[in-house]
Amino acid sequence: MAKVPSAAIAAGGIVGGYGVARWTKKRPLGGAVLAVAGAVAARQWRERAGGKAAGALSAAYVAAFAGSHPLAKKVGAWPAVFGVAGAVALASWAVADRDT
């Protein structure tokens, strides 16, 4: 069975986490979505690209989440979320998914 690309999981975690938090008005629930997707993506990153790459991509994932907050003040919430999700997806694809 083919795995979902880690790029899609990571981007989906950021977008899904924000969406769940916004629509349910329960930030911890959105955080849980973000965390679960990040853990699944990190596992795939480790399997496909090794521990150092997984660590770097995990740091990028967390930084994207954190960076979306100040970016949202400049461009709006959804554009910020989609922008950082796209950046994480691109990095994930380049490092871990390109050859799969």
PDB file of C-alpha atoms in Angstrom:
ATOM      1  CA  MET A   1       0.000   0.000   0.000  1.00  0.00           C
ATOM      2  CA  ALA A   2       1.393   3.386  -0.992  1.00  0.00           C
ATOM      3  CA  LYS A   3       2.008   5.894   1.765  1.00  0.00           C
ATOM      4  CA  VAL A   4       0.674   9.406   1.650  1.00  0.00           C
ATOM      5  CA  PRO A   5       3.616  11.714   0.860  1.00  0.00           C
ATOM      6  CA  SER A   6       5.090  13.344   3.925  1.00  0.00           C
ATOM      7  CA  ALA A   7       4.736  16.721   2.214  1.00  0.00           C
ATOM      8  CA  ALA A   8       0.961  16.280   2.103  1.00  0.00           C
ATOM      9  CA  ILE A   9       0.839  15.132   5.724  1.00  0.00           C
ATOM     10  CA  ALA A  10       2.875  18.105   6.931  1.00  0.00           C
ATOM     11  CA  ALA A  11       0.908  20.669   4.938  1.00  0.00           C
ATOM     12  CA  GLY A  12      -2.346  19.005   5.928  1.00  0.00           C
ATOM     13  CA  GLY A  13      -1.353  19.139   9.577  1.00  0.00           C
ATOM     14  CA  ILE A  14      -0.784  22.880   9.459  1.00  0.00           C
ATOM     15  CA  VAL A  15      -3.918  23.664   7.463  1.00  0.00           C
ATOM     16  CA  GLY A  16      -6.027  21.099   9.293  1.00  0.00           C
ATOM     17  CA  GLY A  17      -4.804  22.151  12.704  1.00  0.00           C
ATOM     18  CA  TYR A  18      -5.690  25.762  12.040  1.00  0.00           C
ATOM     19  CA  GLY A  19      -9.034  24.838  10.522  1.00  0.00           C
ATOM     20  CA  VAL A  20     -10.025  22.624  13.439  1.00  0.00           C
ATOM     21  CA  ALA A  21      -8.973  25.270  15.961  1.00  0.00           C
ATOM     22  CA  ARG A  22     -10.869  27.982  14.142  1.00  0.00           C
ATOM     23  CA  TRP A  23     -14.076  26.065  13.463  1.00  0.00           C
ATOM     24  CA  THR A  24     -14.360  24.361  16.832  1.00  0.00           C
ATOM     25  CA  LYS A  25     -13.033  27.361  18.787  1.00  0.00           C
ATOM     26  CA  LYS A  26     -10.899  24.859  20.704  1.00  0.00           C
ATOM     27  CA  ARG A  27      -7.236  25.659  20.194  1.00  0.00           C
ATOM     28  CA  PRO A  28      -6.023  22.503  21.985  1.00  0.00           C
ATOM     29  CA  LEU A  29      -7.965  20.365  19.514  1.00  0.00           C
ATOM     30  CA  GLY A  30      -6.272  22.152  16.616  1.00  0.00           C
ATOM     31  CA  GLY A  31      -2.944  21.678  18.370  1.00  0.00           C
ATOM     32  CA  ALA A  32      -3.624  17.957  18.626  1.00  0.00           C
ATOM     33  CA  VAL A  33      -4.227  17.760  14.871  1.00  0.00           C
ATOM     34  CA  LEU A  34      -0.996  19.696  14.279  1.00  0.00           C
ATOM     35  CA  ALA A  35       0.959  17.431  16.647  1.00  0.00           C
ATOM     36  CA  VAL A  36      -0.354  14.128  15.297  1.00  0.00           C
ATOM     37  CA  ALA A  37       0.315  15.114  11.693  1.00  0.00           C
ATOM     38  CA  GLY A  38       3.775  16.365  12.665  1.00  0.00           C
ATOM     39  CA  ALA A  39       4.596  13.076  14.380  1.00  0.00           C
ATOM     40  CA  VAL A  40       3.435  11.040  11.380  1.00  0.00           C
ATOM     41  CA  ALA A  41       5.402  13.232   8.984  1.00  0.00           C
ATOM     42  CA  ALA A  42       8.502  13.081  11.208  1.00  0.00           C
ATOM     43  CA  ARG A  43       8.375   9.300  11.221  1.00  0.00           C
ATOM     44  CA  GLN A  44       8.282   9.247   7.430  1.00  0.00           C
ATOM     45  CA  TRP A  45      11.048  11.844   7.206  1.00  0.00           C
ATOM     46  CA  ARG A  46      13.240   9.675   9.435  1.00  0.00           C
ATOM     47  CA  GLU A  47      12.495   6.544   7.393  1.00  0.00           C
ATOM     48  CA  ARG A  48      13.088   8.222   4.036  1.00  0.00           C
ATOM     49  CA  ALA A  49      15.830  10.759   4.700  1.00  0.00           C
ATOM     50  CA  GLY A  50      17.443   9.916   8.044  1.00  0.00           C
ATOM     51  CA  GLY A  51      17.511  11.418  11.495  1.00  0.00           C
ATOM     52  CA  LYS A  52      19.269  14.706  10.719  1.00  0.00           C
ATOM     53  CA  ALA A  53      16.881  15.515   7.893  1.00  0.00           C
ATOM     54  CA  ALA A  54      13.910  14.544  10.065  1.00  0.00           C
ATOM     55  CA  GLY A  55      15.154  16.850  12.806  1.00  0.00           C
ATOM     56  CA  ALA A  56      15.593  19.741  10.376  1.00  0.00           C
ATOM     57  CA  LEU A  57      12.181  19.202   8.795  1.00  0.00           C
ATOM     58  CA  SER A  58      10.553  18.900  12.216  1.00  0.00           C
ATOM     59  CA  ALA A  59      12.144  22.194  13.228  1.00  0.00           C
ATOM     60  CA  ALA A  60      10.875  23.755  10.002  1.00  0.00           C
ATOM     61  CA  TYR A  61       7.374  22.428  10.751  1.00  0.00           C
ATOM     62  CA  VAL A  62       7.359  23.997  14.217  1.00  0.00           C
ATOM     63  CA  ALA A  63       8.907  27.228  12.908  1.00  0.00           C
ATOM     64  CA  ALA A  64       6.263  27.418  10.188  1.00  0.00           C
ATOM     65  CA  PHE A  65       3.510  27.091  12.760  1.00  0.00           C
ATOM     66  CA  ALA A  66       5.091  29.773  14.941  1.00  0.00           C
ATOM     67  CA  GLY A  67       5.871  32.008  11.974  1.00  0.00           C
ATOM     68  CA  SER A  68       2.328  31.882  10.678  1.00  0.00           C
ATOM     69  CA  HIS A  69       1.148  33.951  13.645  1.00  0.00           C
ATOM     70  CA  PRO A  70       3.093  37.165  12.947  1.00  0.00           C
ATOM     71  CA  LEU A  71       2.670  36.635   9.206  1.00  0.00           C
ATOM     72  CA  ALA A  72      -1.112  36.496   9.692  1.00  0.00           C
ATOM     73  CA  LYS A  73      -1.036  40.048  11.037  1.00  0.00           C
ATOM     74  CA  LYS A  74       0.386  41.202   7.718  1.00  0.00           C
ATOM     75  CA  VAL A  75      -1.449  39.072   5.142  1.00  0.00           C
ATOM     76  CA  GLY A  76      -4.389  37.507   6.981  1.00  0.00           C
ATOM     77  CA  ALA A  77      -4.828  34.186   8.729  1.00  0.00           C
ATOM     78  CA  TRP A  78      -5.644  31.837   5.858  1.00  0.00           C
ATOM     79  CA  PRO A  79      -3.027  33.236   3.451  1.00  0.00           C
ATOM     80  CA  ALA A  80      -0.412  32.898   6.195  1.00  0.00           C
ATOM     81  CA  VAL A  81      -1.430  29.320   6.964  1.00  0.00           C
ATOM     82  CA  PHE A  82      -1.448  28.311   3.299  1.00  0.00           C
ATOM     83  CA  GLY A  83       1.878  30.057   2.715  1.00  0.00           C
ATOM     84  CA  VAL A  84       3.750  28.337   5.526  1.00  0.00           C
ATOM     85  CA  ALA A  85       2.067  25.002   4.742  1.00  0.00           C
ATOM     86  CA  GLY A  86       3.284  25.316   1.153  1.00  0.00           C
ATOM     87  CA  ALA A  87       6.805  26.126   2.301  1.00  0.00           C
ATOM     88  CA  VAL A  88       6.907  23.092   4.600  1.00  0.00           C
ATOM     89  CA  ALA A  89       5.456  20.878   1.884  1.00  0.00           C
ATOM     90  CA  LEU A  90       8.078  22.046  -0.598  1.00  0.00           C
ATOM     91  CA  ALA A  91      10.908  21.433   1.862  1.00  0.00           C
ATOM     92  CA  SER A  92       9.509  18.020   2.746  1.00  0.00           C
ATOM     93  CA  TRP A  93       9.158  17.041  -0.895  1.00  0.00           C
ATOM     94  CA  ALA A  94      12.690  18.227  -1.717  1.00  0.00           C
ATOM     95  CA  VAL A  95      14.298  16.372   1.186  1.00  0.00           C
ATOM     96  CA  ALA A  96      12.192  13.249   1.682  1.00  0.00           C
ATOM     97  CA  ASP A  97       9.598  12.697  -1.041  1.00  0.00           C
ATOM     98  CA  ARG A  98      11.302  13.538  -4.321  1.00  0.00           C
ATOM     99  CA  ASP A  99      12.607  10.044  -5.002  1.00  0.00           C
ATOM    100  CA  THR A 100       9.526   8.120  -3.872  1.00  0.00           C
TER     101      THR A 100
END
